[in-house]
Each structure stands twice: as structure tokens, then as C-alpha cells.
PDB file of C-alpha atoms in Angstrom:
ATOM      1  CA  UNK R   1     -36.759 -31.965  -8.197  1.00  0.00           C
ATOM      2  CA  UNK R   2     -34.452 -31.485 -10.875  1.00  0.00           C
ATOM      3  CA  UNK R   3     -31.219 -29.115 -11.025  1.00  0.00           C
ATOM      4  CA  UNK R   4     -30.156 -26.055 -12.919  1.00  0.00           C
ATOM      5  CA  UNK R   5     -27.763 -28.016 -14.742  1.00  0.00           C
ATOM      6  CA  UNK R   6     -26.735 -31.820 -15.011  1.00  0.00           C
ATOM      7  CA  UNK R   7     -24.423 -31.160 -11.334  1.00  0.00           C
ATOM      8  CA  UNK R   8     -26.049 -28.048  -9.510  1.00  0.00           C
ATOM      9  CA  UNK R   9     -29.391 -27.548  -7.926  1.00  0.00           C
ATOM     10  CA  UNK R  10     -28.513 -23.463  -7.564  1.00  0.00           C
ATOM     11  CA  UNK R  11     -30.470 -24.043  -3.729  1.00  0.00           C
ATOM     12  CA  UNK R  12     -30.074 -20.169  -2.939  1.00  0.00           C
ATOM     13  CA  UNK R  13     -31.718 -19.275  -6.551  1.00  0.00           C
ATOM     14  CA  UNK R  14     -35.356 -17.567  -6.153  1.00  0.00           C
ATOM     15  CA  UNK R  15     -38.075 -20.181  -8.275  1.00  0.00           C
ATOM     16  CA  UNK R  16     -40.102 -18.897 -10.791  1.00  0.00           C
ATOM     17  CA  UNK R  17     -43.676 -19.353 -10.747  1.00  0.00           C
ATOM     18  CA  UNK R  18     -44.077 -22.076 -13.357  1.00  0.00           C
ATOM     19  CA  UNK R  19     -41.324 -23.800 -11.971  1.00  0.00           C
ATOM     20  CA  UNK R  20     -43.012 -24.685  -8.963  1.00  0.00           C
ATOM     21  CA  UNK R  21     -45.950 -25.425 -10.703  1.00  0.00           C
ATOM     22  CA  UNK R  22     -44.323 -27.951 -12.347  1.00  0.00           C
ATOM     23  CA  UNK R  23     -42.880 -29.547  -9.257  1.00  0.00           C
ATOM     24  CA  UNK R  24     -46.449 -29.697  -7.621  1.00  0.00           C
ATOM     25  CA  UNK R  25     -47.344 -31.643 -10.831  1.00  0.00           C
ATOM     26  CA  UNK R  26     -44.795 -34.069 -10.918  1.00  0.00           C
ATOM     27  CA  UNK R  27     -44.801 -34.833  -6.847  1.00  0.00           C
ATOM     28  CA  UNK R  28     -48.873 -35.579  -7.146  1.00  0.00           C
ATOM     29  CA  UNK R  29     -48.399 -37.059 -10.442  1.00  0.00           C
ATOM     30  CA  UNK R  30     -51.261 -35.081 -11.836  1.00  0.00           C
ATOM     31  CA  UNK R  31     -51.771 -36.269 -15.471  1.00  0.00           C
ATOM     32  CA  UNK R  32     -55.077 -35.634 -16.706  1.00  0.00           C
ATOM     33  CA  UNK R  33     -57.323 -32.415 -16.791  1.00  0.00           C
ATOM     34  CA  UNK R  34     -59.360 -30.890 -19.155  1.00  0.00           C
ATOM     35  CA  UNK R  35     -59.701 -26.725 -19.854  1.00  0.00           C
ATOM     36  CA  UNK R  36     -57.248 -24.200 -21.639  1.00  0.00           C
ATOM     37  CA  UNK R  37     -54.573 -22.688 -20.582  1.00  0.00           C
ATOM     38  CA  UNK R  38     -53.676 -19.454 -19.318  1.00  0.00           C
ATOM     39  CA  UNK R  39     -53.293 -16.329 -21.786  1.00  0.00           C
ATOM     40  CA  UNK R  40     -49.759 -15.520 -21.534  1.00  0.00           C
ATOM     41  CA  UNK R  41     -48.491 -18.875 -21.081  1.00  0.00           C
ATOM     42  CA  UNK R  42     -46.923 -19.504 -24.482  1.00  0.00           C
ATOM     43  CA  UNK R  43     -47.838 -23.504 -25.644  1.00  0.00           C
ATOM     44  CA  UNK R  44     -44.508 -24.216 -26.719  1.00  0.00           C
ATOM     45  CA  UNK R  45     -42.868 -23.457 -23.667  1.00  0.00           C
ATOM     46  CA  UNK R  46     -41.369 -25.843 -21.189  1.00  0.00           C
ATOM     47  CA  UNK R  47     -43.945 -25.598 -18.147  1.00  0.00           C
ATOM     48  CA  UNK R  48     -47.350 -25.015 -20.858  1.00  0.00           C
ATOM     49  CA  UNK R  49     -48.799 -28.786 -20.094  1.00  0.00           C
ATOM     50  CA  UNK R  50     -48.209 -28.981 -16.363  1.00  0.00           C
ATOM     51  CA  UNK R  51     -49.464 -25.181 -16.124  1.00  0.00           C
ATOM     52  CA  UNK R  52     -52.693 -26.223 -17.855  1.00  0.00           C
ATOM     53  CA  UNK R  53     -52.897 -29.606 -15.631  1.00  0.00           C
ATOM     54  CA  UNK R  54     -52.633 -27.210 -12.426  1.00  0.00           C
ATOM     55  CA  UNK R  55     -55.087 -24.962 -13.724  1.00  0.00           C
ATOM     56  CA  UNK R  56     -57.515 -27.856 -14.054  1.00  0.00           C
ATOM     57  CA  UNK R  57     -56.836 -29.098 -11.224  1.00  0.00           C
ATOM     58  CA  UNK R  58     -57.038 -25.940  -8.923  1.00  0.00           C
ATOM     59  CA  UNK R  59     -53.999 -25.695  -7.841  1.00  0.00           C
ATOM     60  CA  UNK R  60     -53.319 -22.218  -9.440  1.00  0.00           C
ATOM     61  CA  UNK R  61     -55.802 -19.636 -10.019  1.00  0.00           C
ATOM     62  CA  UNK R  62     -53.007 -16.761 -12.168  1.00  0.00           C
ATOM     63  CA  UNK R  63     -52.715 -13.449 -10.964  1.00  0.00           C
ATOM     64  CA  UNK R  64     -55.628 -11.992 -12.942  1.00  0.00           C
ATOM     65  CA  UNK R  65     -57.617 -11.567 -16.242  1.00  0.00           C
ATOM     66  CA  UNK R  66     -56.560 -15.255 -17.026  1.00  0.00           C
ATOM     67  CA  UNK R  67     -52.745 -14.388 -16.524  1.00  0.00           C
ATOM     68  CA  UNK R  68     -50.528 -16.284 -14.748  1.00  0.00           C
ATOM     69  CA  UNK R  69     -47.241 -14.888 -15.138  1.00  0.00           C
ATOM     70  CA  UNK R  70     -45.006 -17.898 -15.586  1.00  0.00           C
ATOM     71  CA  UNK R  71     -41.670 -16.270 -15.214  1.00  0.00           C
ATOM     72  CA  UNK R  72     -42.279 -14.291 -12.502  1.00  0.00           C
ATOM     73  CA  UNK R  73     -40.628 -15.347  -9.326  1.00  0.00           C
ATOM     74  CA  UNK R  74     -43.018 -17.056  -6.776  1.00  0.00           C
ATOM     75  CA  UNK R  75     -43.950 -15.314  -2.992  1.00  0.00           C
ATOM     76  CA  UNK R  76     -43.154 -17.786  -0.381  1.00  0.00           C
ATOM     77  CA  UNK R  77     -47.390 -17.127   0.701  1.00  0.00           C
ATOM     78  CA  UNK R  78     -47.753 -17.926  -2.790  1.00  0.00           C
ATOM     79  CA  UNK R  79     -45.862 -20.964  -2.556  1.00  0.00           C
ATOM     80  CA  UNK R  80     -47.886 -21.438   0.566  1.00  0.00           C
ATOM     81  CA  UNK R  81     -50.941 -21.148  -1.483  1.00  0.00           C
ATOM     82  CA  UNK R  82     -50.408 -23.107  -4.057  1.00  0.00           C
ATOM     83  CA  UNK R  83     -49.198 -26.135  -1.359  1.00  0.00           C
ATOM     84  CA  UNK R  84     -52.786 -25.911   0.314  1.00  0.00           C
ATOM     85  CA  UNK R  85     -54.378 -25.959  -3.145  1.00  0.00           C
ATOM     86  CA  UNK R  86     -52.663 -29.219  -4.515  1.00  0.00           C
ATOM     87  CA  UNK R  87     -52.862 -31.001  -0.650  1.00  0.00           C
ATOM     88  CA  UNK R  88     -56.427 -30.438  -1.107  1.00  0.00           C
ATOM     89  CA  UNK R  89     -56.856 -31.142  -4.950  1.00  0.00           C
ATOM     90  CA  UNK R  90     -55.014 -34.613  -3.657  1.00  0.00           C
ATOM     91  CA  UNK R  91     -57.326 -34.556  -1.072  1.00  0.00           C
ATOM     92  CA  UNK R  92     -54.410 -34.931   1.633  1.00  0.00           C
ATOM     93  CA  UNK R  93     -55.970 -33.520   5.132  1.00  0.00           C
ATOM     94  CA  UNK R  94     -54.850 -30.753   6.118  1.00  0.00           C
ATOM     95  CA  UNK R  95     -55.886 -28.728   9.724  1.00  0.00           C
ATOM     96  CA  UNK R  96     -58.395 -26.291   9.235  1.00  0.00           C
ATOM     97  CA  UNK R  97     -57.667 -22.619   8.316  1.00  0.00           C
ATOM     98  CA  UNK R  98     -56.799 -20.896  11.949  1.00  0.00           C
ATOM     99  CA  UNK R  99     -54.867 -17.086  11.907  1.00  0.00           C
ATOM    100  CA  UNK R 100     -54.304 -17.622  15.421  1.00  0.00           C
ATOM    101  CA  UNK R 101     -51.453 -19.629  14.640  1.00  0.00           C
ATOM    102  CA  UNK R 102     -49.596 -17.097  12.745  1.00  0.00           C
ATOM    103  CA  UNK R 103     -49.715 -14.913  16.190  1.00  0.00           C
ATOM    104  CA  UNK R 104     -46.315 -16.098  16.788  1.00  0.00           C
ATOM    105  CA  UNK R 105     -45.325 -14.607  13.535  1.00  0.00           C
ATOM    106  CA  UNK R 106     -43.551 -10.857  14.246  1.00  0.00           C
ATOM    107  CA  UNK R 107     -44.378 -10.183  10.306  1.00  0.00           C
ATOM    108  CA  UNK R 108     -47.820 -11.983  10.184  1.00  0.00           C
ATOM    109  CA  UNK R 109     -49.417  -8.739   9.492  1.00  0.00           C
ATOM    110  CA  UNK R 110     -47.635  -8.357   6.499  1.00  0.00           C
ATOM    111  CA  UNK R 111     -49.145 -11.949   5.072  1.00  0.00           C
ATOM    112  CA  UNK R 112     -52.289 -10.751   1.835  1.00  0.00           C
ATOM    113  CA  UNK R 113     -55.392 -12.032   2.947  1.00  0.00           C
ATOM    114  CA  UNK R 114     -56.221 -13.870  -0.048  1.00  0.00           C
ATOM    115  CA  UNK R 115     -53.443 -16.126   1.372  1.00  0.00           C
ATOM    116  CA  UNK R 116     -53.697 -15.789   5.112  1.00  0.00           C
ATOM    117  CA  UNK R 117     -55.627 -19.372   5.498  1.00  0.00           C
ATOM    118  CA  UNK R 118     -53.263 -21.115   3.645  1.00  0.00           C
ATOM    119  CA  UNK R 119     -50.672 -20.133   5.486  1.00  0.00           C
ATOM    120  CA  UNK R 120     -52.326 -21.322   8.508  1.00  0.00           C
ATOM    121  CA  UNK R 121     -52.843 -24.308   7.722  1.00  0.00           C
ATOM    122  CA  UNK R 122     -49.390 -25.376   6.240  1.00  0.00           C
ATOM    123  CA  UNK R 123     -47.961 -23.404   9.478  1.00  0.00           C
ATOM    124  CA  UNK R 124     -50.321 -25.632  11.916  1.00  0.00           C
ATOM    125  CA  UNK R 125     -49.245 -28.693  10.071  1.00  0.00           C
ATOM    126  CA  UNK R 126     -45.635 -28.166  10.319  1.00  0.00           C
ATOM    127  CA  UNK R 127     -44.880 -28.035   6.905  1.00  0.00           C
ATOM    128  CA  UNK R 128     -43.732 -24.616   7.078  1.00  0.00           C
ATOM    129  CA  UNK R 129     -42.033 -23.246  10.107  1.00  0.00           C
ATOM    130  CA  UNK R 130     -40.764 -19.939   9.379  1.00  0.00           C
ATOM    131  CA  UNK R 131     -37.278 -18.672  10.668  1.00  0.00           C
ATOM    132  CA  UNK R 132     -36.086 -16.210  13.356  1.00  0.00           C
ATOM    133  CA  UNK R 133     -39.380 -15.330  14.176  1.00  0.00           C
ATOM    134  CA  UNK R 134     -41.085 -14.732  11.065  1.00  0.00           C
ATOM    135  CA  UNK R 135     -42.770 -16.127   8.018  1.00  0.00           C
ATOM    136  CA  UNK R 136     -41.085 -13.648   5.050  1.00  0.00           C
ATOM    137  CA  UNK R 137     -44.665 -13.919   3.495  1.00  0.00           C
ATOM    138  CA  UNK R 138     -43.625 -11.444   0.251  1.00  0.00           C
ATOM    139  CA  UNK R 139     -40.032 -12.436  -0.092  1.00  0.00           C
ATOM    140  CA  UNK R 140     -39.520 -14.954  -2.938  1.00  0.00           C
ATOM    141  CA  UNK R 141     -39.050 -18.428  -2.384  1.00  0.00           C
ATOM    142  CA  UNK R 142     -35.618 -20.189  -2.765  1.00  0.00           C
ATOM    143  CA  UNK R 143     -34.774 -23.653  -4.849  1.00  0.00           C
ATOM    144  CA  UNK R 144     -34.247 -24.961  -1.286  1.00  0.00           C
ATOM    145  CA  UNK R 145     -37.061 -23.336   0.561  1.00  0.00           C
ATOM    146  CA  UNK R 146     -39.052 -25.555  -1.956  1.00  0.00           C
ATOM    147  CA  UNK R 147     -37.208 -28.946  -1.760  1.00  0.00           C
ATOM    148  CA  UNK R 148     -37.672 -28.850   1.954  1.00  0.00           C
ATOM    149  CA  UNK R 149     -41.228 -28.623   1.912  1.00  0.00           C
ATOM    150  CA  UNK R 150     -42.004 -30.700  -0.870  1.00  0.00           C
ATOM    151  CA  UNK R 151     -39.785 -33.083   1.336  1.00  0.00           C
ATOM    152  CA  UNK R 152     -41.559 -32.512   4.301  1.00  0.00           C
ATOM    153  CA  UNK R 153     -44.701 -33.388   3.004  1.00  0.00           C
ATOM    154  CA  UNK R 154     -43.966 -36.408   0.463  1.00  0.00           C
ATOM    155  CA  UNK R 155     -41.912 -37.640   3.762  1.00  0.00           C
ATOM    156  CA  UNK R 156     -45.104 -38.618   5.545  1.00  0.00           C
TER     157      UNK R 156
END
């Protein structure tokens, strides 16, 4: 996980879509993949070859009409999402998808069902554990939010 600069990591920042991308990349060192990238991801940025290496991969699927919207800021159940997707693409083993889990959860009604049983599963494997209560699903994930959980699961 790299910084914001040479000496800060900026842990209370929000993380940009690409960005965590990227950091999925790197941590399964993905390096090969075949297929174009998405539309509005501009080739000479920064994050273009690791966005197209998670795209062929599976890992991200965009937002829509082959968009992914790179410097957007990321949902934690996106984040959550995107986890499952590159534990599987790794093929790491990961419990099976089970809402009941997310019962506990006083804002687990607020968590998009295209994400609910990824959520489940990181929640059931302890790679995510929430905080006073509840999961945040929509808020945006933080610089640290992400280097704890990318800790948590290189760890093991």
C-alpha cells in the first residue's frame, strides 16, 4: 500500500475507486489478462493497466454501459464486493454467501442487493467486522478501512 506522499498515508482520506483496484492487483499479483478496457478509463492514466487486468480478471464489473468510474470514491459494500471477487478470482475459499449473518447488522437493510452476498461472506469470514453495530454499507471507504482488510486477509 503506498502513501499520498513520500511520508503520509492520509489513513482518514476516502479511496477512489481505481485506487483500490490497483491495490487488489498488486496484493494478488495479477499480471496477465487479456480484453479492453473500460470506456471512460483514459489509457494514459495511472490505474489504466491494473483497471484492465481487474476487468479480466473479474474482479470489477464498472458501474454500467462499460463505465467504471475511476475517480469516483469507492462504497465500503463496494469494497466488499470487489474483495469477494478477487478472493475468488485467486481462488482463496471463502464461506458461502449467508444474509443471516448480517442480522446482527442495525443498518443491514440498507446494504444493495447486488452486494448483499458479498458482504456475507467477508462478514462470516472475519475479514470485515463492522463497528458500533453496523456495517456503513454506502459510506465510502477510508485509506485505513482498506489497509486493515487487505491486512487481514494477506495475514493468513
Amino acid at each position: 500500500v503506498n502513501g499520498t506522499s513520500e511520508n503520509t498515508y492520509s489513513p482518514a482520506a476516502n479511496i477512489k475507486r481505481a485506487d483500490f483496484a490497483i491495490m487488489l492487483v498488486r496484493a494478488f499479483d495479477i499480471t496477465q489478462g487479456e480484453g479492453e478496457n473500460f470506456a471512460d478509463v483514459d489509457a494514459n492514466k495511472y490505474y489504466a493497466e491494473e483497471l484492465r487486468l481487474a476487468k479480466a480478471a473479474g474482479i470489477v464489473n464498472g458501474v454500467g454501459e462499460n463505465k467504471f468510474n475511476p475517480e469516483g470514491q469507492i462504497t465500503r459494500q463496494d469494497m466488499m464486493l470487489m474483495l469477494s471477487r478477487a478472493l475468488d478470482a485467486m481462488e482463496v475459499e471463502l464461506s458461502e454467501a449467508d444474509r443471516a449473518v448480517l442480522a446482527d447488522f442495525a443498518d443491514a437493510a440498507e446494504i444493495s442487493d447486488y452486494a448483499a452476498d458479498a458482504v456475507s461472506r467477508v462478514v462470516a469470514d472475519g475479514i470485515i467486522a463492522g463497528a458500533n453495530g453496523k456495517i456503513n454499507p454506502k459510506a465510502n471507504a477510508t485509506r485505513a478501512e482498506i489497509a486493515v482488510m487487505l491486512d487481514r486477509v494477506l495475514a493468513e
